[in-house]
Amino acid sequence: MNNNTNNNINVILYCRVSTDEQAEKGFSLNYQEESLKRFCSGMEYNVVKIFREDHSAKNFNRPEWKQLKSYAKTNKKDIHKVLFLKWDRFSRNIEQALTSIREFDSMGIELNSSEQYLDMTNCDNKMVLSIYLTAGEVERDKISSRTMLGTYQAKCEGYYASRAPYGYDSHRDGTRAQRGVSKGKRTKLVPNENAHFVTRAYQAVALGIEPAEVVRKRLKKEGMSLEKSSFNLMLKNIVYAGKIEVPEFKKESAFIVDGVHEPLIDLDTFLKVQEVFKNKRWKGLKTSQKVYDFPLRQFLICEICGDTITGSYSRGRNERYGYYHCRGKCKTRVRKEKVELRVANLLSSIQINSNVKSLFTDIMKDSIKNTNSQKWIDLKKKKDRRNQINEQLNSADDMRLANQLPADRYNSIVERYTSELKGLDLEIEALELNNENVFDYLETGLSLIESLDLLFNETDNEGKKMLIGSLFTDKLILGNECCRTTNVNEVINVLTRSSKGLEGSKKGKAVKNDSLSFKVPGAGVEPARFPTGV
């Protein structure tokens, strides 16, 4: 090559690393750039542009390479070569590499390596080029195989081997000196500042009172960053229940293991959320709620005209004032604070009959015991079904080994039973959870019923909406002086009913003439009132 003409040759330098190579093999971007510059200086080439890439070479879908290609097309009359340190810096995909070489050749630009330089005018060098490119692809395949095996092993050990999901950060176990040790490579999930959003989202959706989208919008106003699709995917990710789903690998079936990370929810809550998604129905509030500053707007009707009450702000001289009011010509219009005070007064009038409370507690405890008894029956059935499936899978294995079962039929059976086994394992684990604290929840719940007005005043607007929606089965009637109702939750109705029969019975047992009817007295001229007399 005539060095006297080399000062007229303009070249582009391309440097590429992957994270592992930069850390472990010494192929840093700075090293590549300096080596290429020394080569160009010795050859008296003119370096016109340098592109530095931190991206995989499995294909050419790389940001910097795309910019290099665009720059070369725009300046193809002035560019003679594109240089890189080695051929595996250029590509680890032989088919795409040869296509790219031909593409640049059509523009009159030569692609070449400084350390593995090939005279492209010599046809015999095409064989050497194929060896270089094939070696890079083979190495990529080996890396990919090791990565897949490492990922599978990590998941089997309970580690989450992907990008940390929302609510977690990745924390690498061990130090850099332990990289050669299996445990030193594992990345553990650690809850971050967004973890409380995940917990609250699952708890709210598990109630089945409001749609997931309503929950998401409320949490987004408080700082959660998830959009609708990401939010729904989060609610279906079992990693939040402390589990790791190990996918099918080679001939091993998929299964679920306990994760080493801290769960953000319990398994029972996770399964309840999946059941909500499965049913695709909502028991309570509609999705059309837009004005969150007026939590009672869905639950009020006008005493005068019977229409639904809405809420809005009116602008005063110095500030805005909230009102609950009718939509039409009706004159009903009451300040927001007064309406909510009247509702709180209504709630304060709810007094639990002590005898009924005692009887209700005993009944609920018996019910819980019966539920636990039924739980063990269900648990036994599910375990029996799991054993039956395992026997059927073993039978299918034996038939397949004896060539008595076609491969496609065998694969269909394994896929169907494996899917059922995963669900059974989760249900069995949920049934085996400790339920000893249920009685504490019962006492706490009854105490809350005795102070509903305080709970209503202290909770936020969304809490007010959920509380009223769970207590009253019909809408509240708003008048100019008071607020009343025609119906309430059946449990509240029973607990607050006066019972003479109970007061005169021994040991708090109910007698036959005691009416604990769930029905509300029929309406006369005025709508029937709440059992407390409000």
Coordinates of C-alpha atoms in Angstrom, one line a residue:
M1 CA 0.0 0.0 0.0
N2 CA 1.4 3.4 -1.0
N3 CA 1.6 5.5 2.1
N4 CA 2.1 8.7 0.1
T5 CA -1.6 8.7 -0.8
N6 CA -2.9 7.6 2.5
N7 CA -3.3 11.2 3.8
N8 CA -6.2 11.5 1.4
I9 CA -8.1 8.6 3.0
N10 CA -10.9 9.6 5.4
V11 CA -12.0 7.0 7.9
I12 CA -14.7 6.6 10.6
L13 CA -13.8 4.8 13.8
Y14 CA -16.3 2.5 15.5
C15 CA -15.8 1.3 19.1
R16 CA -18.2 -1.1 20.7
V17 CA -18.4 -3.0 24.0
S18 CA -20.9 -4.9 26.0
T19 CA -21.0 -4.4 29.8
D20 CA -19.4 -7.8 30.6
E21 CA -16.6 -7.4 28.0
Q22 CA -15.8 -3.9 29.3
A23 CA -15.6 -5.1 32.9
E24 CA -13.9 -8.5 32.4
K25 CA -12.0 -8.6 29.0
G26 CA -10.4 -5.2 28.8
F27 CA -12.2 -4.2 25.6
S28 CA -13.0 -0.7 27.0
L29 CA -14.1 2.0 24.7
N30 CA -11.1 4.1 25.5
Y31 CA -8.7 1.3 24.8
Q32 CA -10.3 0.6 21.4
E33 CA -10.3 4.3 20.5
E34 CA -6.6 4.8 21.4
S35 CA -5.6 1.6 19.5
L36 CA -7.5 2.7 16.4
K37 CA -6.1 6.2 16.5
R38 CA -2.5 4.8 16.7
F39 CA -3.2 2.5 13.7
C40 CA -4.6 5.5 11.7
S41 CA -1.6 7.6 12.7
G42 CA 0.8 5.0 11.4
M43 CA -1.2 4.6 8.2
E44 CA -1.6 8.4 7.8
Y45 CA -5.4 8.1 7.6
N46 CA -7.6 11.1 8.4
V47 CA -10.1 10.3 11.2
V48 CA -13.2 12.3 10.5
K49 CA -15.7 10.8 13.0
I50 CA -15.7 8.5 16.0
F51 CA -18.7 6.5 17.2
R52 CA -18.7 4.8 20.6
E53 CA -21.3 2.0 21.3
D54 CA -22.4 0.1 24.4
H55 CA -24.7 -2.4 22.8
S56 CA -24.9 -6.1 21.9
A57 CA -23.6 -7.2 18.5
K58 CA -26.2 -9.9 18.0
N59 CA -27.8 -7.6 15.3
F60 CA -27.4 -4.1 13.9
N61 CA -30.3 -2.6 15.8
R62 CA -27.8 -0.4 17.6
P63 CA -28.3 3.4 18.2
E64 CA -24.7 4.5 17.4
W65 CA -24.4 2.1 14.4
K66 CA -27.5 3.6 12.9
Q67 CA -26.1 7.1 13.3
L68 CA -22.8 5.9 11.7
K69 CA -24.7 4.4 8.8
S70 CA -26.7 7.6 8.3
Y71 CA -23.6 9.7 8.5
A72 CA -21.8 7.5 5.9
K73 CA -24.7 7.7 3.5
T74 CA -24.8 11.4 3.7
N75 CA -21.0 11.8 3.3
K76 CA -20.3 8.7 1.2
K77 CA -18.2 10.7 -1.4
D78 CA -15.8 11.8 1.3
I79 CA -15.6 8.6 3.4
H80 CA -13.3 5.7 2.3
K81 CA -13.2 3.3 5.3
V82 CA -15.0 2.3 8.6
L83 CA -12.5 0.8 11.0
F84 CA -13.0 -1.2 14.2
L85 CA -10.5 -3.0 16.5
K86 CA -11.6 -6.6 15.7
W87 CA -14.3 -8.2 13.6
D88 CA -16.3 -9.3 16.7
R89 CA -16.5 -5.6 17.6
F90 CA -18.3 -5.1 14.3
S91 CA -20.7 -8.1 14.5
R92 CA -21.4 -11.5 16.1
N93 CA -24.0 -12.4 13.4
I94 CA -22.4 -13.7 10.2
E95 CA -25.5 -13.3 8.0
Q96 CA -26.2 -9.7 8.9
A97 CA -22.5 -8.9 8.9
L98 CA -22.1 -10.0 5.3
T99 CA -25.2 -8.0 4.3
S100 CA -23.9 -4.9 6.0
I101 CA -20.4 -5.3 4.3
R102 CA -22.1 -5.5 0.9
E103 CA -24.3 -2.5 1.7
F104 CA -21.3 -0.3 2.6
D105 CA -19.3 -1.7 -0.4
S106 CA -22.1 -0.4 -2.7
M107 CA -21.5 3.0 -1.3
G108 CA -17.8 2.7 -2.0
I109 CA -16.9 2.4 1.7
E110 CA -14.7 -0.4 3.0
L111 CA -15.3 -2.1 6.4
N112 CA -12.2 -3.4 8.1
S113 CA -10.4 -4.3 11.3
S114 CA -7.2 -2.7 12.6
E115 CA -5.9 -5.9 14.4
Q116 CA -7.4 -8.4 11.9
Y117 CA -6.9 -6.3 8.7
L118 CA -7.9 -8.0 5.4
D119 CA -7.1 -7.0 1.9
M120 CA -10.7 -7.1 0.5
T121 CA -9.3 -7.1 -3.1
N122 CA -7.9 -10.6 -2.5
C123 CA -10.8 -13.1 -3.0
D124 CA -9.1 -15.7 -0.8
N125 CA -9.5 -13.4 2.2
K126 CA -13.3 -14.0 2.1
M127 CA -12.6 -17.4 3.6
V128 CA -10.6 -15.8 6.4
L129 CA -13.3 -13.2 6.9
S130 CA -15.9 -15.9 7.3
I131 CA -13.8 -17.5 10.0
Y132 CA -13.5 -14.3 11.9
L133 CA -17.2 -13.6 11.7
T134 CA -18.1 -17.2 12.5
A135 CA -15.9 -17.2 15.6
G136 CA -17.7 -14.1 16.9
E137 CA -21.1 -15.7 16.4
V138 CA -20.1 -19.0 18.0
E139 CA -18.8 -17.0 21.0
R140 CA -22.1 -15.1 21.2
D141 CA -24.0 -18.4 21.2
K142 CA -21.8 -19.7 24.0
I143 CA -22.4 -16.6 26.0
S144 CA -26.2 -16.8 25.4
S145 CA -26.3 -20.4 26.5
R146 CA -24.3 -19.7 29.7
T147 CA -26.6 -16.7 30.4
M148 CA -29.8 -18.8 29.9
L149 CA -28.4 -21.6 32.2
G150 CA -27.3 -19.0 34.8
T151 CA -30.7 -17.3 34.7
Y152 CA -32.5 -20.6 35.1
Q153 CA -30.3 -21.6 38.1
A154 CA -30.8 -18.3 39.7
K155 CA -34.6 -18.5 39.5
C156 CA -34.5 -22.1 40.9
E157 CA -32.7 -20.7 43.9
G158 CA -35.4 -18.0 44.4
Y159 CA -33.7 -15.0 42.7
Y160 CA -35.4 -12.6 40.3
A161 CA -33.2 -12.7 37.2
S162 CA -34.6 -9.8 35.3
R163 CA -34.9 -6.0 35.6
A164 CA -36.3 -5.1 39.0
P165 CA -40.1 -4.7 38.9
Y166 CA -41.8 -1.5 40.1
G167 CA -41.5 -1.2 43.9
Y168 CA -38.1 -3.0 44.0
D169 CA -34.4 -2.2 43.4
S170 CA -31.8 -4.7 42.4
H171 CA -29.1 -5.4 45.0
R172 CA -26.2 -7.8 44.0
D173 CA -25.4 -10.3 46.7
G174 CA -21.7 -10.6 47.4
T175 CA -18.7 -8.5 46.3
R176 CA -16.9 -8.3 43.0
A177 CA -14.2 -10.7 44.4
Q178 CA -17.0 -13.3 44.7
R179 CA -18.0 -13.1 41.1
G180 CA -16.6 -16.6 40.5
V181 CA -18.8 -18.0 43.2
S182 CA -22.4 -18.9 42.3
K183 CA -23.9 -16.8 45.1
G184 CA -21.8 -13.9 44.3
K185 CA -23.5 -13.4 41.0
R186 CA -27.1 -13.3 42.3
T187 CA -29.1 -10.1 42.3
K188 CA -31.6 -9.8 45.1
L189 CA -34.7 -7.6 45.1
V190 CA -35.0 -4.9 47.8
P191 CA -38.2 -2.8 48.4
N192 CA -37.7 0.9 47.5
E193 CA -39.7 4.0 48.1
N194 CA -42.5 2.9 45.7
A195 CA -43.2 -0.4 47.5
H196 CA -46.1 1.1 49.5
F197 CA -47.9 1.9 46.2
V198 CA -47.8 -1.8 45.2
T199 CA -49.1 -2.9 48.6
R200 CA -51.9 -0.4 48.6
A201 CA -52.9 -1.2 45.0
Y202 CA -53.2 -4.9 45.8
Q203 CA -55.1 -4.4 49.0
A204 CA -57.6 -2.0 47.3
V205 CA -58.2 -4.2 44.2
A206 CA -58.5 -7.3 46.4
L207 CA -61.6 -5.8 48.1
G208 CA -63.5 -5.9 44.8
I209 CA -65.2 -2.6 45.6
E210 CA -63.8 -0.4 42.8
P211 CA -62.1 -1.1 39.4
A212 CA -58.4 -1.4 39.1
E213 CA -58.3 1.7 36.9
V214 CA -60.0 3.8 39.7
V215 CA -57.3 2.6 42.1
R216 CA -54.5 3.4 39.7
K217 CA -55.7 6.9 39.0
R218 CA -56.0 7.6 42.7
L219 CA -52.5 6.3 43.4
K220 CA -51.1 8.2 40.4
K221 CA -52.3 11.5 41.9
E222 CA -50.2 10.6 45.0
G223 CA -47.0 9.9 42.9
M224 CA -47.2 6.4 41.4
S225 CA -45.9 6.5 37.9
L226 CA -47.5 3.4 36.3
E227 CA -49.8 3.6 33.3
K228 CA -52.8 1.4 32.8
S229 CA -51.1 -1.6 31.0
S230 CA -48.1 -1.6 33.4
F231 CA -50.4 -1.3 36.4
N232 CA -52.4 -4.4 35.3
L233 CA -49.2 -6.4 34.6
M234 CA -48.0 -5.4 38.1
L235 CA -51.2 -6.8 39.6
K236 CA -50.6 -10.2 37.9
N237 CA -46.9 -10.5 38.9
I238 CA -46.5 -13.2 41.5
V239 CA -43.1 -11.9 42.5
Y240 CA -44.8 -9.4 44.8
A241 CA -46.2 -12.3 46.9
G242 CA -42.6 -13.5 47.4
K243 CA -42.6 -16.1 44.7
I244 CA -40.4 -16.7 41.6
E245 CA -41.9 -18.4 38.5
V246 CA -39.3 -20.7 36.9
P247 CA -40.1 -21.1 33.2
E248 CA -39.9 -24.3 31.3
F249 CA -36.3 -25.1 30.5
K250 CA -35.2 -27.9 28.1
K251 CA -37.2 -30.9 29.4
E252 CA -37.9 -29.5 32.8
S253 CA -41.5 -28.3 33.4
A254 CA -42.3 -24.8 34.7
F255 CA -42.8 -24.4 38.5
I256 CA -42.9 -21.8 41.3
V257 CA -40.5 -21.4 44.2
D258 CA -40.2 -19.2 47.2
G259 CA -38.1 -16.1 46.5
V260 CA -35.3 -14.9 48.6
H261 CA -36.7 -11.3 48.5
E262 CA -39.1 -9.7 50.9
P263 CA -42.8 -9.9 49.7
L264 CA -44.9 -6.8 49.5
I265 CA -48.2 -8.7 49.8
D266 CA -49.3 -12.0 51.2
L267 CA -50.2 -14.9 48.9
D268 CA -53.9 -14.7 49.8
T269 CA -54.2 -11.1 48.7
F270 CA -52.5 -12.0 45.4
L271 CA -54.9 -14.8 44.7
K272 CA -57.9 -12.5 45.5
V273 CA -56.7 -10.0 43.0
Q274 CA -56.3 -12.7 40.3
E275 CA -59.9 -13.8 41.1
V276 CA -61.1 -10.3 40.6
F277 CA -59.4 -10.2 37.2
K278 CA -60.8 -13.6 36.4
N279 CA -64.4 -12.6 37.1
K280 CA -64.0 -9.2 35.5
R281 CA -66.8 -7.7 37.5
W282 CA -67.0 -5.1 40.3
K283 CA -69.3 -5.3 43.2
G284 CA -69.5 -1.6 44.1
L285 CA -68.7 1.7 42.6
K286 CA -68.8 2.7 39.0
T287 CA -65.8 4.0 37.1
S288 CA -67.3 7.3 36.1
Q289 CA -66.2 9.1 39.3
K290 CA -64.5 12.3 38.2
V291 CA -64.8 14.7 41.1
Y292 CA -62.9 13.2 44.1
D293 CA -63.5 16.3 46.2
F294 CA -67.1 15.4 46.7
P295 CA -67.1 11.8 48.0
L296 CA -70.8 11.7 48.7
R297 CA -72.1 12.8 45.3
Q298 CA -72.9 9.2 44.3
F299 CA -74.8 8.5 47.5
L300 CA -77.2 11.4 47.9
I301 CA -80.7 12.1 46.6
C302 CA -82.8 15.2 47.1
E303 CA -85.6 15.1 49.7
I304 CA -87.7 17.6 47.6
C305 CA -87.4 16.4 44.0
G306 CA -85.9 12.9 44.4
D307 CA -83.1 13.5 41.9
T308 CA -79.5 12.6 42.4
I309 CA -77.4 15.2 44.2
T310 CA -74.1 16.3 42.6
G311 CA -71.3 18.5 43.9
S312 CA -69.4 21.5 42.6
Y313 CA -67.4 24.6 43.6
S314 CA -68.6 28.2 43.5
R315 CA -66.1 31.0 43.4
G316 CA -66.3 33.5 46.2
R317 CA -64.5 36.8 46.6
N318 CA -61.4 35.3 48.0
E319 CA -61.8 31.5 47.7
R320 CA -63.9 28.6 46.3
Y321 CA -66.7 27.1 48.3
G322 CA -68.0 23.5 47.8
Y323 CA -71.7 22.7 47.6
Y324 CA -73.9 19.6 47.2
H325 CA -76.9 20.6 45.1
C326 CA -79.5 19.4 42.6
R327 CA -78.9 19.5 38.9
G328 CA -82.2 21.1 37.8
K329 CA -84.4 23.9 39.0
C330 CA -84.7 22.5 42.5
K331 CA -83.4 24.9 45.2
T332 CA -81.6 22.3 47.4
R333 CA -78.1 23.5 47.9
V334 CA -76.0 22.7 51.0
R335 CA -72.4 23.5 51.9
K336 CA -70.1 20.5 51.5
E337 CA -68.9 20.8 55.1
K338 CA -72.5 20.7 56.5
V339 CA -73.5 17.7 54.4
E340 CA -70.5 15.7 55.6
L341 CA -71.2 16.8 59.2
R342 CA -74.7 15.5 58.9
V343 CA -73.5 12.2 57.6
A344 CA -71.0 12.0 60.5
N345 CA -73.9 12.6 62.9
L346 CA -75.9 9.9 61.2
L347 CA -73.0 7.5 61.7
S348 CA -72.6 8.5 65.4
S349 CA -76.1 7.4 66.1
I350 CA -75.2 3.8 65.2
Q351 CA -75.0 2.1 68.6
I352 CA -74.3 -1.6 68.8
N353 CA -76.7 -3.5 71.1
S354 CA -74.4 -5.2 73.7
N355 CA -76.4 -8.4 73.8
V356 CA -76.5 -8.6 70.0
K357 CA -72.8 -7.8 69.8
S358 CA -72.0 -10.7 72.2
L359 CA -74.2 -13.1 70.3
F360 CA -72.8 -11.9 66.9
T361 CA -69.3 -12.5 68.2
D362 CA -70.1 -16.0 69.2
I363 CA -71.8 -16.7 65.9
M364 CA -68.9 -15.3 63.9
K365 CA -66.4 -17.4 65.9
D366 CA -68.4 -20.5 65.3
S367 CA -68.6 -19.5 61.6
I368 CA -64.8 -19.0 61.5
K369 CA -64.3 -22.5 63.1
N370 CA -66.6 -24.0 60.5
T371 CA -64.8 -22.1 57.8
N372 CA -61.5 -23.5 59.0
S373 CA -63.0 -27.0 59.1
Q374 CA -64.1 -26.5 55.5
K375 CA -60.7 -25.2 54.7
W376 CA -59.0 -28.4 55.7
I377 CA -61.6 -30.4 53.7
D378 CA -60.7 -28.2 50.6
L379 CA -57.0 -28.6 51.4
K380 CA -57.3 -32.4 51.4
K381 CA -59.2 -32.4 48.1
K382 CA -56.6 -30.2 46.4
K383 CA -53.7 -32.3 47.7
D384 CA -55.5 -35.4 46.5
R385 CA -55.9 -33.8 43.1
R386 CA -52.3 -32.8 43.0
N387 CA -51.2 -36.4 43.8
Q388 CA -53.6 -37.7 41.1
I389 CA -52.1 -35.3 38.5
N390 CA -48.5 -36.4 39.4
E391 CA -49.6 -40.0 39.0
Q392 CA -51.1 -39.3 35.6
L393 CA -47.9 -37.4 34.5
N394 CA -45.8 -40.4 35.6
S395 CA -48.1 -42.7 33.6
A396 CA -47.8 -40.4 30.6
D397 CA -44.0 -40.6 30.9
D398 CA -44.0 -44.4 31.0
M399 CA -46.3 -44.5 28.0
R400 CA -44.1 -42.1 26.1
L401 CA -40.9 -44.2 26.9
A402 CA -42.7 -47.3 25.7
N403 CA -43.7 -45.5 22.4
Q404 CA -47.4 -45.9 23.3
L405 CA -48.1 -42.2 23.2
P406 CA -47.4 -39.8 20.3
A407 CA -45.1 -36.9 21.0
D408 CA -47.7 -34.2 20.3
R409 CA -50.3 -35.9 22.5
Y410 CA -47.7 -36.3 25.3
N411 CA -46.7 -32.6 25.1
S412 CA -50.3 -31.5 25.2
I413 CA -50.9 -33.6 28.4
V414 CA -47.8 -32.3 30.1
E415 CA -48.7 -28.7 29.3
R416 CA -52.3 -29.0 30.5
Y417 CA -51.4 -30.8 33.8
T418 CA -48.4 -28.5 34.5
S419 CA -50.6 -25.4 34.3
E420 CA -53.1 -27.0 36.7
L421 CA -50.4 -28.0 39.1
K422 CA -49.1 -24.4 39.3
G423 CA -52.5 -23.2 40.3
L424 CA -53.0 -26.0 42.8
D425 CA -49.7 -25.4 44.5
L426 CA -50.6 -21.7 45.0
E427 CA -54.1 -22.6 46.4
I428 CA -52.7 -25.2 48.7
E429 CA -50.1 -22.8 50.1
A430 CA -52.8 -20.1 50.6
L431 CA -55.0 -22.6 52.5
E432 CA -52.1 -23.5 54.7
L433 CA -51.6 -19.9 55.8
N434 CA -52.0 -19.2 59.5
N435 CA -55.4 -17.7 60.3
E436 CA -55.1 -17.3 64.1
N437 CA -55.4 -13.5 64.0
V438 CA -58.9 -13.6 62.5
F439 CA -60.5 -13.2 65.9
D440 CA -58.4 -10.1 66.6
Y441 CA -59.7 -8.7 63.3
L442 CA -63.3 -9.4 64.5
E443 CA -62.9 -7.5 67.7
T444 CA -61.2 -4.6 65.8
G445 CA -64.0 -4.5 63.3
L446 CA -66.7 -4.3 65.9
S447 CA -64.8 -1.5 67.6
L448 CA -64.6 0.4 64.4
I449 CA -68.4 0.1 63.9
E450 CA -68.9 1.7 67.3
S451 CA -66.9 4.8 66.1
L452 CA -67.9 5.1 62.5
D453 CA -68.3 8.9 62.8
L454 CA -64.6 9.3 63.9
L455 CA -63.5 7.0 61.1
F456 CA -65.5 9.0 58.6
N457 CA -64.1 12.3 59.8
E458 CA -60.5 11.2 59.9
T459 CA -60.3 9.3 56.5
D460 CA -59.7 11.0 53.2
N461 CA -62.3 11.6 50.5
E462 CA -61.7 8.2 48.9
G463 CA -62.1 6.5 52.3
K464 CA -65.3 8.3 52.9
K465 CA -66.7 7.1 49.6
M466 CA -65.7 3.5 50.3
L467 CA -67.1 3.6 53.9
I468 CA -70.5 5.0 52.8
G469 CA -70.7 2.6 49.9
S470 CA -70.2 -0.4 52.2
L471 CA -72.6 0.7 54.9
F472 CA -75.7 1.9 53.0
T473 CA -77.4 -0.2 50.4
D474 CA -79.7 2.7 49.2
K475 CA -78.9 6.3 48.7
L476 CA -79.0 8.8 51.5
I477 CA -81.8 11.3 51.5
L478 CA -80.5 14.9 51.8
G479 CA -82.8 17.5 53.3
N480 CA -82.3 21.1 54.3
E481 CA -81.9 20.2 58.0
C482 CA -80.8 16.5 58.2
C483 CA -79.7 13.4 56.3
R484 CA -81.3 10.0 56.6
T485 CA -81.4 6.6 54.9
T486 CA -83.9 3.9 53.9
N487 CA -81.6 0.9 54.2
V488 CA -78.2 -0.1 55.5
N489 CA -75.8 -3.0 55.4
E490 CA -77.5 -6.2 56.8
V491 CA -74.8 -6.8 59.4
I492 CA -75.1 -3.2 60.7
N493 CA -78.9 -3.6 60.7
V494 CA -78.7 -6.7 62.9
L495 CA -76.0 -5.3 65.3
T496 CA -77.9 -2.1 66.0
R497 CA -81.4 -3.6 66.4
S498 CA -82.9 -3.5 69.9
S499 CA -83.8 -7.0 71.2
K500 CA -86.0 -7.5 74.3
G501 CA -85.9 -11.2 73.8
L502 CA -82.1 -11.2 74.2
E503 CA -82.2 -9.1 77.3
G504 CA -84.4 -11.6 79.1
S505 CA -82.7 -14.8 78.0
K506 CA -80.2 -16.8 79.8
K507 CA -76.5 -16.8 78.8
G508 CA -77.2 -14.4 76.0
K509 CA -79.0 -17.0 73.9
A510 CA -81.5 -15.8 71.4
V511 CA -85.2 -16.8 71.8
K512 CA -87.7 -17.6 69.1
N513 CA -89.8 -14.4 69.5
D514 CA -86.8 -12.3 68.8
S515 CA -86.9 -10.9 65.3
L516 CA -83.6 -10.2 63.7
S517 CA -85.1 -9.6 60.3
F518 CA -82.8 -8.2 57.6
K519 CA -85.8 -6.3 56.1
V520 CA -86.3 -2.6 56.7
P521 CA -89.8 -1.4 57.7
G522 CA -91.9 -0.4 54.7
A523 CA -92.2 3.3 53.7
G524 CA -95.3 5.2 54.5
V525 CA -95.7 8.9 53.7
E526 CA -92.1 9.4 54.6
P527 CA -89.3 7.0 53.6
A528 CA -88.5 4.4 56.2
R529 CA -85.9 5.5 58.7
F530 CA -82.7 4.0 59.8
P531 CA -83.3 1.4 62.6
T532 CA -81.6 3.8 65.1
G533 CA -84.4 6.2 64.6
V534 CA -82.4 8.9 62.7

